PDB file of C-alpha atoms in Angstrom:
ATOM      1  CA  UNK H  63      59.870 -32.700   9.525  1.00 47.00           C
ATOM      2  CA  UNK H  64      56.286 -31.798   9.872  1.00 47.00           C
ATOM      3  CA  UNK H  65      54.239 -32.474   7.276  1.00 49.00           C
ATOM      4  CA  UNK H  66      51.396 -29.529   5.575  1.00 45.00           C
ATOM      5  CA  UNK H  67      48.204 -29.832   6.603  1.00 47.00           C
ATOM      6  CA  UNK H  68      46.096 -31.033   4.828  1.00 47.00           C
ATOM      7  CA  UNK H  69      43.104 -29.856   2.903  1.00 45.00           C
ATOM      8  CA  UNK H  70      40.398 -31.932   5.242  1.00 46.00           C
ATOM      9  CA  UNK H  71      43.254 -30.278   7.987  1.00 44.00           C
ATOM     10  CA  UNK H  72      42.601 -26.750   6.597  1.00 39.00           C
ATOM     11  CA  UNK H  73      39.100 -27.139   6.666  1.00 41.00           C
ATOM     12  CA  UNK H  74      38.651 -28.530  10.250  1.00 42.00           C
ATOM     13  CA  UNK H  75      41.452 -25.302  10.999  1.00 38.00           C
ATOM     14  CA  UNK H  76      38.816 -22.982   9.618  1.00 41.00           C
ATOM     15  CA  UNK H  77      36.015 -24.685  11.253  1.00 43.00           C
ATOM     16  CA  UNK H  78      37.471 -24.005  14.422  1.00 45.00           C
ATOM     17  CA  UNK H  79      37.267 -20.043  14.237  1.00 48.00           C
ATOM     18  CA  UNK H  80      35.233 -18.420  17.089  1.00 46.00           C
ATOM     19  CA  UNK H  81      31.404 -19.163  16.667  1.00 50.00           C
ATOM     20  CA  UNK H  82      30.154 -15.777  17.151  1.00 51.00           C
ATOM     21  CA  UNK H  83      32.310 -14.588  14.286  1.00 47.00           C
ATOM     22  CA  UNK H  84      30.259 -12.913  11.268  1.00 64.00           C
ATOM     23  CA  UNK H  85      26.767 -13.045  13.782  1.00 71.00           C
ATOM     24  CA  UNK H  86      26.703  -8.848  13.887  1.00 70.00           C
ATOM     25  CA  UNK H  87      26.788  -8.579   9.934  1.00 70.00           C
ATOM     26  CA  UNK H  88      24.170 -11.650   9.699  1.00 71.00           C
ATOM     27  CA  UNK H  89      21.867 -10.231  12.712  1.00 65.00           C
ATOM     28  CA  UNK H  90      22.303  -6.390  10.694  1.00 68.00           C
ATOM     29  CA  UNK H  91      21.185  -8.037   7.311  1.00 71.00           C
ATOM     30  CA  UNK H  92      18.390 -10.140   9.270  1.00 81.00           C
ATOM     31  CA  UNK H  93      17.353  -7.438  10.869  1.00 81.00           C
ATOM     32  CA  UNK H  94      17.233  -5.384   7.169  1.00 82.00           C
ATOM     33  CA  UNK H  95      15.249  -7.833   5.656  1.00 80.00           C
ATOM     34  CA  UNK H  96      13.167  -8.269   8.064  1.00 84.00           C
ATOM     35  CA  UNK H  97      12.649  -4.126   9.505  1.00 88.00           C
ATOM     36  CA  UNK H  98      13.529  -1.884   6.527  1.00 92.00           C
ATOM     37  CA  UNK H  99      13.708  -3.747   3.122  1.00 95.00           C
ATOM     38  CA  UNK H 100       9.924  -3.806   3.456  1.00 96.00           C
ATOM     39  CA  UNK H 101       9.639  -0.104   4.289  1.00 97.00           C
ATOM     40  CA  UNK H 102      11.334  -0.048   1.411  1.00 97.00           C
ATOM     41  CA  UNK H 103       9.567  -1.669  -1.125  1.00 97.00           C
ATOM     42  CA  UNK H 104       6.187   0.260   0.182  1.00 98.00           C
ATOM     43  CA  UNK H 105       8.192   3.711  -0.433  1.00 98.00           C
ATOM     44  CA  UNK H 106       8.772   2.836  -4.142  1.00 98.00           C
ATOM     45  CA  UNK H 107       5.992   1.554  -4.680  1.00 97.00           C
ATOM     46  CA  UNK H 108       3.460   3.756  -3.539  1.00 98.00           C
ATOM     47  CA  UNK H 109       6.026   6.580  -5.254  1.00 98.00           C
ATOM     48  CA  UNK H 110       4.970   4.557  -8.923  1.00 97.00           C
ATOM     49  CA  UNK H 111       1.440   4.661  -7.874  1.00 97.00           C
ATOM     50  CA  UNK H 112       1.283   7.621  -6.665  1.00 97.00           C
ATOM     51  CA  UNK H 113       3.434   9.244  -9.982  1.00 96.00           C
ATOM     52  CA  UNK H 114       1.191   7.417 -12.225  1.00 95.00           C
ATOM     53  CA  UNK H 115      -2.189   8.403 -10.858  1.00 93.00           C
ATOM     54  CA  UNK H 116      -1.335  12.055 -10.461  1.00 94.00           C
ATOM     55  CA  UNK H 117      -0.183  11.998 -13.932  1.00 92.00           C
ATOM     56  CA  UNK H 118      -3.144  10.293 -15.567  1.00 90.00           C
ATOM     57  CA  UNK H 119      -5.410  13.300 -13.718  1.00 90.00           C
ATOM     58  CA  UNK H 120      -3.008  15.890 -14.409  1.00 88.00           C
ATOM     59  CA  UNK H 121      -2.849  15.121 -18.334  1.00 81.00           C
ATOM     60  CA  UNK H 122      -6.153  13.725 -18.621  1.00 76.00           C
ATOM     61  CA  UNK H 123      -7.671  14.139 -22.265  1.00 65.00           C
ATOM     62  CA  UNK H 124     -10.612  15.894 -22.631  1.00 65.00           C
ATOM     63  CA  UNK H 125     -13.527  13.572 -23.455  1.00 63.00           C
ATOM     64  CA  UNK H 126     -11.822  10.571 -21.637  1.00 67.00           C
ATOM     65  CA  UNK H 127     -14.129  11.476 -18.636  1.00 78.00           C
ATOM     66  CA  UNK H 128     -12.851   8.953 -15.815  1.00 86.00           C
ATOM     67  CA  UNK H 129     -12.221   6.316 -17.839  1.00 89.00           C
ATOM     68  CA  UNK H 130      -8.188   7.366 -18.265  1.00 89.00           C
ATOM     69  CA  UNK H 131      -7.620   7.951 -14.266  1.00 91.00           C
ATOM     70  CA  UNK H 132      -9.524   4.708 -13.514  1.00 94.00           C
ATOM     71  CA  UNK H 133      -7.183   2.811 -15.624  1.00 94.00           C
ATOM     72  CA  UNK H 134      -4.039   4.349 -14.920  1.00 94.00           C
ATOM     73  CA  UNK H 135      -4.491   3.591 -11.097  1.00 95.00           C
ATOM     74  CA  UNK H 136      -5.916   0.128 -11.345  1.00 96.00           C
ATOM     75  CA  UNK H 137      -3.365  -0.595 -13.456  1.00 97.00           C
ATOM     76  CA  UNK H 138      -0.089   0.943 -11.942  1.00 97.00           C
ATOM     77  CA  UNK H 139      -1.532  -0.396  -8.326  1.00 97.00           C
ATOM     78  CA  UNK H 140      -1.731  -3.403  -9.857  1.00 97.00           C
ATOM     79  CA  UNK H 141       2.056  -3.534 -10.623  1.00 97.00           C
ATOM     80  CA  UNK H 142       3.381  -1.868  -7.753  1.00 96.00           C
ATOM     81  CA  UNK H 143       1.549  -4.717  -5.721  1.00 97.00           C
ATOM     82  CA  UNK H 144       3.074  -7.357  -7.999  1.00 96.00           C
ATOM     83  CA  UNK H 145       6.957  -6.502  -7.873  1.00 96.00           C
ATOM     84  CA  UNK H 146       6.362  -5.750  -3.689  1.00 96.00           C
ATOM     85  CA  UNK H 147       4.298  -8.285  -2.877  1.00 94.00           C
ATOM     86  CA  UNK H 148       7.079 -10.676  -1.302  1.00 93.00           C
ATOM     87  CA  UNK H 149       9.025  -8.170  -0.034  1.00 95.00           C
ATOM     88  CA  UNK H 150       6.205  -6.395   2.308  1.00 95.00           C
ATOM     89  CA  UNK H 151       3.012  -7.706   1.197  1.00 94.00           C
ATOM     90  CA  UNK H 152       2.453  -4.543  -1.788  1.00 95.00           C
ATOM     91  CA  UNK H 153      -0.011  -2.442   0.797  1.00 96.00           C
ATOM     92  CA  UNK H 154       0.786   1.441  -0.828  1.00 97.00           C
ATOM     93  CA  UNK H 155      -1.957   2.707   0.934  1.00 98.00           C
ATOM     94  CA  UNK H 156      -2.186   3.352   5.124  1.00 98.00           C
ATOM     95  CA  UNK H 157      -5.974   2.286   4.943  1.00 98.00           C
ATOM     96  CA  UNK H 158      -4.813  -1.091   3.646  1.00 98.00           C
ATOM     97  CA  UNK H 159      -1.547  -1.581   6.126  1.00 98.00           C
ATOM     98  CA  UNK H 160      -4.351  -1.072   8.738  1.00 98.00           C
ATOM     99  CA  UNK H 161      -6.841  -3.381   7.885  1.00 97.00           C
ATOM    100  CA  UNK H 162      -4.292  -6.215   7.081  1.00 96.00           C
ATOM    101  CA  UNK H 163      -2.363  -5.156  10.746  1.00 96.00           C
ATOM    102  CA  UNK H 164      -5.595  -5.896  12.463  1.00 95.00           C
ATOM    103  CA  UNK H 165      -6.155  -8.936  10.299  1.00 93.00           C
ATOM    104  CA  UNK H 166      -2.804 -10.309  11.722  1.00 90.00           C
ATOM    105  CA  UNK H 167      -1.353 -10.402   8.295  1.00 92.00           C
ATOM    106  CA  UNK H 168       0.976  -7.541   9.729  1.00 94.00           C
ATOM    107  CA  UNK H 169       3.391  -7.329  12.811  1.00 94.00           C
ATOM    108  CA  UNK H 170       1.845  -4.059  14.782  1.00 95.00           C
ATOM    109  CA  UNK H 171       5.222  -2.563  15.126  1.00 95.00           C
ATOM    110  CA  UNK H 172       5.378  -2.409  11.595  1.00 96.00           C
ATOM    111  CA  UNK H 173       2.270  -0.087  10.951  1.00 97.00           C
ATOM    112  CA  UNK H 174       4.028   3.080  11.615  1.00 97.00           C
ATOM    113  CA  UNK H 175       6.998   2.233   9.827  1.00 97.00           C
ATOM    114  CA  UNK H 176       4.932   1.132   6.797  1.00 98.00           C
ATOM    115  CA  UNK H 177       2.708   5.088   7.019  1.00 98.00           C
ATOM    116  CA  UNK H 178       6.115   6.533   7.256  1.00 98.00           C
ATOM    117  CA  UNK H 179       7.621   4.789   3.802  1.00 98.00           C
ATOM    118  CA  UNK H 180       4.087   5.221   2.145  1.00 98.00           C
ATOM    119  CA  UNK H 181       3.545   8.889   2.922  1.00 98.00           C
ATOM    120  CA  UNK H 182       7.357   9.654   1.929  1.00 98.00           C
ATOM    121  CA  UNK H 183       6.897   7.709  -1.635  1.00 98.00           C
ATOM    122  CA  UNK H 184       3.310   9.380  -2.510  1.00 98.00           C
ATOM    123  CA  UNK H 185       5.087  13.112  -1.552  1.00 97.00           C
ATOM    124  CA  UNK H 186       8.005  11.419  -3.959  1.00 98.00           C
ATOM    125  CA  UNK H 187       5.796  10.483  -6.409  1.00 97.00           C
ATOM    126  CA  UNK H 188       3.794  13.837  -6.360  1.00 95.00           C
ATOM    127  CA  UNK H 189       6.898  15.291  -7.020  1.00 95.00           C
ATOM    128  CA  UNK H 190       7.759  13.799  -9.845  1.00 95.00           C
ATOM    129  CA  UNK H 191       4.260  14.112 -11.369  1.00 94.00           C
ATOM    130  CA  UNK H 192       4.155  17.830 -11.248  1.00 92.00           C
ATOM    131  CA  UNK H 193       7.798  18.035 -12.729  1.00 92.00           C
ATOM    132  CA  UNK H 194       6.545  16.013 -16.050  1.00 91.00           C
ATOM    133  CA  UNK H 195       3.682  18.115 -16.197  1.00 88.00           C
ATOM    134  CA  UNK H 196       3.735  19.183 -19.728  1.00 82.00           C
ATOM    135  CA  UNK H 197       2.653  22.861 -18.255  1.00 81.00           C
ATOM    136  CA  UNK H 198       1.562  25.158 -15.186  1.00 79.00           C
ATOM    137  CA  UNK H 199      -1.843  25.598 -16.046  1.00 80.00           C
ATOM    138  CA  UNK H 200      -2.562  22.158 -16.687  1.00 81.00           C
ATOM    139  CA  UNK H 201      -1.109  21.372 -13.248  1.00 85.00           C
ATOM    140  CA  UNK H 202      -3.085  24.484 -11.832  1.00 80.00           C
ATOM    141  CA  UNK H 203      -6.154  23.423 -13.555  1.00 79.00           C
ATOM    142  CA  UNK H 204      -6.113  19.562 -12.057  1.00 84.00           C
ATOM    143  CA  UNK H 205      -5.231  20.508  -8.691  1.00 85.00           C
ATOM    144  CA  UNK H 206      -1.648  18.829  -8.662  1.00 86.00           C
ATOM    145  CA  UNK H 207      -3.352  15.798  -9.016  1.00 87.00           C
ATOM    146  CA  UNK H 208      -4.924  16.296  -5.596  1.00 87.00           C
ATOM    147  CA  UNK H 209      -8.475  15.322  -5.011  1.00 88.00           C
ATOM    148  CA  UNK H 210     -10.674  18.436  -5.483  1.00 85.00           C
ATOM    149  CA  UNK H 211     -14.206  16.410  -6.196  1.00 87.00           C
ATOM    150  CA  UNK H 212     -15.798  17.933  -3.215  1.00 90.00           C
ATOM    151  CA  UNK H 213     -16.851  21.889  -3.645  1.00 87.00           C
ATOM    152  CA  UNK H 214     -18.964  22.790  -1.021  1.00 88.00           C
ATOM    153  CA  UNK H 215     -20.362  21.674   2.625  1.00 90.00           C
ATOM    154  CA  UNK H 216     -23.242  19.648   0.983  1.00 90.00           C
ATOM    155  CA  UNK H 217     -20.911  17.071  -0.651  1.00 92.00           C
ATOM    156  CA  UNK H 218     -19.244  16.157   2.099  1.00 94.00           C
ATOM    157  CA  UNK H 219     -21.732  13.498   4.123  1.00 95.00           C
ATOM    158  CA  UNK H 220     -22.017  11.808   0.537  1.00 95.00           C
ATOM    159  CA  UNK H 221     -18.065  12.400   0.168  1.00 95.00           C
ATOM    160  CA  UNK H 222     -17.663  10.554   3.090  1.00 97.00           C
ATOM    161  CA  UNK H 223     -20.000   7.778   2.449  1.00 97.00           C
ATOM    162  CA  UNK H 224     -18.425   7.131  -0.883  1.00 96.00           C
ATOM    163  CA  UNK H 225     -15.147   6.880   1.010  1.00 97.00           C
ATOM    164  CA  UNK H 226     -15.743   4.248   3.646  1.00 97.00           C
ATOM    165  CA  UNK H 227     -17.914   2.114   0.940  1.00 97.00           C
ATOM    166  CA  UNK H 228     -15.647   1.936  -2.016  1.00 97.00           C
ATOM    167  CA  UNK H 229     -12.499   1.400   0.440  1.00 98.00           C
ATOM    168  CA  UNK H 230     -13.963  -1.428   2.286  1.00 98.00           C
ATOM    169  CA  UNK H 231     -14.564  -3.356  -0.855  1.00 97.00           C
ATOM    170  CA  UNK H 232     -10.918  -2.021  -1.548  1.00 98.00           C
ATOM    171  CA  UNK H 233      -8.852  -3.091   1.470  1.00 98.00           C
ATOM    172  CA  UNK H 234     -11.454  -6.190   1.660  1.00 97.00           C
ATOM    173  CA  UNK H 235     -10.433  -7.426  -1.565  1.00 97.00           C
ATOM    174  CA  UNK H 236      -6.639  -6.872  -0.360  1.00 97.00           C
ATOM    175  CA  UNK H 237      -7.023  -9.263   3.188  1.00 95.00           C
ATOM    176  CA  UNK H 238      -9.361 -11.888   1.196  1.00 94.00           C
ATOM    177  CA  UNK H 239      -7.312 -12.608  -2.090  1.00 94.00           C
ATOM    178  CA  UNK H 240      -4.122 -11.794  -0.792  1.00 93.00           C
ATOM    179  CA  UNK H 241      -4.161 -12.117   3.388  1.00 92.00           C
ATOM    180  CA  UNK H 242      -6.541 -14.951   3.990  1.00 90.00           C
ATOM    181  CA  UNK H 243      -5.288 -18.528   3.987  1.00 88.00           C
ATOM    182  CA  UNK H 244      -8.452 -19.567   2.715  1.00 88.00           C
ATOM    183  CA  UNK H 245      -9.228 -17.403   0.228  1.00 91.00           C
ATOM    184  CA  UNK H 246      -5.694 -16.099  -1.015  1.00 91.00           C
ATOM    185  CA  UNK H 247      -4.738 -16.521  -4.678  1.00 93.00           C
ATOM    186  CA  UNK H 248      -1.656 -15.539  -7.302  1.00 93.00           C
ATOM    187  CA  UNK H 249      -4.512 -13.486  -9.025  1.00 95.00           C
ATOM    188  CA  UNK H 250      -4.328 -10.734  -5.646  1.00 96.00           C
ATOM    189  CA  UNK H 251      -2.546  -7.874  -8.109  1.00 96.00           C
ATOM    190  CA  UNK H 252      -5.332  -8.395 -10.655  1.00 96.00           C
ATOM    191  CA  UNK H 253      -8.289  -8.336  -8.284  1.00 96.00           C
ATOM    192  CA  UNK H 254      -7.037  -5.160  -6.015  1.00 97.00           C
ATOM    193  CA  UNK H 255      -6.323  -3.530  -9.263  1.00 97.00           C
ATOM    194  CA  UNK H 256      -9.422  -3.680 -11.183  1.00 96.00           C
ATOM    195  CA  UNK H 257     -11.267  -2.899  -7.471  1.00 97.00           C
ATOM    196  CA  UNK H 258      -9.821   0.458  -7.072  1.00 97.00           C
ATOM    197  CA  UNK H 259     -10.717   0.907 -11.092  1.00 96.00           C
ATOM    198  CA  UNK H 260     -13.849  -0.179 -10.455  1.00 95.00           C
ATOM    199  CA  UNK H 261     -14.547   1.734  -7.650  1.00 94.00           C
ATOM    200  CA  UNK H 262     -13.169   4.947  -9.657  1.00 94.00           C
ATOM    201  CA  UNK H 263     -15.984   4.498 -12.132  1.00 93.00           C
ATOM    202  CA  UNK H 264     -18.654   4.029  -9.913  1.00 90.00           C
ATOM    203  CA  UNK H 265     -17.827   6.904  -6.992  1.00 88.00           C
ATOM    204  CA  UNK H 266     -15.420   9.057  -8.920  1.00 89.00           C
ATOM    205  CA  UNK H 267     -18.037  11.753  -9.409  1.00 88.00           C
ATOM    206  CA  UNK H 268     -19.046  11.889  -5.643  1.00 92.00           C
ATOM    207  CA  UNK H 269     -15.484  12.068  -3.705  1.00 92.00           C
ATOM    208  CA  UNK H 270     -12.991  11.634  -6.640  1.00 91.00           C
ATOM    209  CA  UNK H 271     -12.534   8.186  -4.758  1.00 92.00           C
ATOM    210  CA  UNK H 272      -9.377   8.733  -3.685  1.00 94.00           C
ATOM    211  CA  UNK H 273      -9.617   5.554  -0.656  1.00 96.00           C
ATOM    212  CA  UNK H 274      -5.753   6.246   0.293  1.00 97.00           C
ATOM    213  CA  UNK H 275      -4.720   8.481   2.522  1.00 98.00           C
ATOM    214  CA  UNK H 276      -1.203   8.843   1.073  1.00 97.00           C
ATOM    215  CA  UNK H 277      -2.457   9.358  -2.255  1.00 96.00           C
ATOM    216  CA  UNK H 278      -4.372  12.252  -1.008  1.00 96.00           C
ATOM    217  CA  UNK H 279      -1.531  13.167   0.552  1.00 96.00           C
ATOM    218  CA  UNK H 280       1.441  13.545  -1.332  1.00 95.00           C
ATOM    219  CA  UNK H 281      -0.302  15.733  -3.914  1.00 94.00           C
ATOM    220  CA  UNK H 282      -1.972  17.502  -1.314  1.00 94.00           C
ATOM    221  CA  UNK H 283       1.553  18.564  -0.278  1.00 95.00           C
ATOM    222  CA  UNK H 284       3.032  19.663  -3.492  1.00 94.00           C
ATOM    223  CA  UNK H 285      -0.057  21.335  -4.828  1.00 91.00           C
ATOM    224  CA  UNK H 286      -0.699  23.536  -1.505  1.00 92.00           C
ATOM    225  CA  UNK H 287      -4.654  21.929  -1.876  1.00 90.00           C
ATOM    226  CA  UNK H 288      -6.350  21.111   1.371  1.00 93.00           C
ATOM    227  CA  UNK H 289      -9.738  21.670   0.592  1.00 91.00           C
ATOM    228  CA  UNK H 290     -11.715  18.677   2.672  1.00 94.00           C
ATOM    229  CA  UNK H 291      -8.588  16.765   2.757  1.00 95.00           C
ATOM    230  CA  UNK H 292      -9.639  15.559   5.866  1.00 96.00           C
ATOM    231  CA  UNK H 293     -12.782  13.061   4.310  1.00 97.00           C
ATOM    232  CA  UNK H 294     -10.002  10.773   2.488  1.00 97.00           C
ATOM    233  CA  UNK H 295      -8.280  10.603   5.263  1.00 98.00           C
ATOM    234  CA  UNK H 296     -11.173   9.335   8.271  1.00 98.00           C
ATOM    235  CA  UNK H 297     -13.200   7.909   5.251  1.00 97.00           C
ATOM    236  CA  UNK H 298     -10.363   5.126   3.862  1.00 98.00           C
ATOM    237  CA  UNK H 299      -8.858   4.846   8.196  1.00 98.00           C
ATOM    238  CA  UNK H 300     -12.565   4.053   9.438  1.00 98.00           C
ATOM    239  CA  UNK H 301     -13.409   1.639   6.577  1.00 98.00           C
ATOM    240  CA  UNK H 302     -10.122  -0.319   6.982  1.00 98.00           C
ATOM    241  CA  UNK H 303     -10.689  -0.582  10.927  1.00 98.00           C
ATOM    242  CA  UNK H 304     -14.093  -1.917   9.851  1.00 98.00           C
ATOM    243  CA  UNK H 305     -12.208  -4.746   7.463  1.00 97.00           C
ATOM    244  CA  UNK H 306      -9.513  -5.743   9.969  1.00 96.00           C
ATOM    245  CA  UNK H 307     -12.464  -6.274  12.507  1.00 95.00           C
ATOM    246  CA  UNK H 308     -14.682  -8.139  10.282  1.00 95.00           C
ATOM    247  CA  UNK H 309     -11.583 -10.522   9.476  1.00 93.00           C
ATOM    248  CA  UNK H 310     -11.236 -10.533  12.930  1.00 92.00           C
ATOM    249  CA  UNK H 311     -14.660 -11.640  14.141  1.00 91.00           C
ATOM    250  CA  UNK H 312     -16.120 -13.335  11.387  1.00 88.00           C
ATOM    251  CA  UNK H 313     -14.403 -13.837   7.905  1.00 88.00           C
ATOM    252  CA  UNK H 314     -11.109 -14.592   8.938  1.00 84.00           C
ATOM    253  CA  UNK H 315      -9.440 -17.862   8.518  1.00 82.00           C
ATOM    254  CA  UNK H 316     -10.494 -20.507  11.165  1.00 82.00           C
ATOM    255  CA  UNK H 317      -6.785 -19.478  12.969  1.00 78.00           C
ATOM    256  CA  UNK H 318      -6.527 -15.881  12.918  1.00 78.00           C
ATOM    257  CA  UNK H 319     -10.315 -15.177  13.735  1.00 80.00           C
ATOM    258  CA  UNK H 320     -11.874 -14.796  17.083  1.00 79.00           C
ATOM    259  CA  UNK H 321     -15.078 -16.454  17.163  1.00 79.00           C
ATOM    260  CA  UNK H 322     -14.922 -20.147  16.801  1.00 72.00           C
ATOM    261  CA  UNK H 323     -11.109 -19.851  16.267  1.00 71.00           C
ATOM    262  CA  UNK H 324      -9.034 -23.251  15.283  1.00 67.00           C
ATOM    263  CA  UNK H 325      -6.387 -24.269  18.012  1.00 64.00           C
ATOM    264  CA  UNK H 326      -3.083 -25.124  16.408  1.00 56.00           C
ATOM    265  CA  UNK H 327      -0.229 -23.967  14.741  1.00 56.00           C
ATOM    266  CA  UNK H 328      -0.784 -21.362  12.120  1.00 49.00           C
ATOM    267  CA  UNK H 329      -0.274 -22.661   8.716  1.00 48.00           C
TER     268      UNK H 329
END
């Protein structure tokens, strides 16, 4: 009479199943983690950032000046970069997913798919914001949250200057303290954060200093308010084509830059 296998038997039995068994399900969550978990994490978190930032404008107490908006987006941009930041690198703004693409911190066929989530989220975000709004006029009033800094034709070469400036430092800070090999550091979420604020402070009364194109964007859409929207969109693109070259050419890392670039593996 035979004898039952054993369980060394049962485990060589199950050892011996077909080797491609199971490969579709682990190339399909490869391929998720790897494609769309990212897109993602950029959707919800430029949807926070987005919500909180419209909100802060929308509700902003009289006498607070910029001081409330300045914090509430250096702050919430600062989270939203620290819960995303492993899953797709916490970008939440196209200017940034730009700069960093060019920096080769970013696969290029991923730059599309990243605008796509971010754009989504800020609409998403937007939305919310002007649902919580405690009432029409104050919603009316702010502009949705939209950026409504620049009132006539003579603003807009300033406008524009005040763009490009304040989001170079911006997506700078991004591909030196959280991109560069050399330069990177765990303190990335602190530094982009208090940048933006920063930069709020110092350029909020020429252009708003929006320096996101989806944040202009999403309240853009639910507010109906396109006055100019075009400046924070070519202002924030230009200046984040100027970082991703810069990395590029000169600040880069000795094995992502082009000019005296280090043979070897990447690290």
């Amino acid at each position: 009479m035979p004898s039952l296998p054993t369980g060394k038997e049962v485990h060589d039995i199950s050892e011996a199943k077909p080797k491609g068994e199971g490969e579709p399900r682990k190339w399909a969550r490869t391929r998720y983690d790897r494609n769309w978990l990212p897109c993602v994490a950029e959707f919800f978190g430029t949807a926070l950032f987005v919500f909180s930032g419209c909100a802060s404008v929308i509700e902003n107490s009289p006498g607070t000046g910029r001081l409330q908006p300045a914090l509430a987006h250096g702050m919430a941009l600062s989270i939203s970069i620290a819960i995303t930041a492993g899953i797709s690198g916490g970008h939440m703004n196209p200017a940034v997913t730009l700069g960093v693409t060019i920096a080769g911190g970013l696969k290029v066929i991923m730059l599309v798919p990243y605008w796509a989530a971010q754009f989504c989220g800020a609409m998403v975000g937007a939305g919310f914001a002007r649902a919580v709004a405690s009432s029409h006029e104050n919603f009316v009033n702010s502009s949705g949250g939209a950026f409504d800094a620049i009132r006539d034709e003579d603003q807009v070469g300033r406008a524009l200057v005040a763009e490009i400036v304040m989001t170079f430092f911006l997506v700078l800070s991004v591909c030196l303290s959280a991109v560069n090999h050399q330069s990177k550091t765990p303190l990335a979420p602190f530094c982009i954060g208090l940048t933006l604020c920063v930069g709020i402070l110092g350029a909020g009364a020429v252009s708003g200093c929006c320096l996101n194109p989806a944040r202009a964007f999403g309240p853009a859409v639910v507010a109906n308010h396109w006055a100019y929207h075009w400046v924070y969109w070519v202002g924030p693109l230009t200046a984040g084509l100027l970082v991703g070259i810069l990395l590029r050419t000169l600040l880069g890392d000795p094995r992502t830059r082009l000019i005296f670039r280090k043979r070897g593996p990447s690290p």
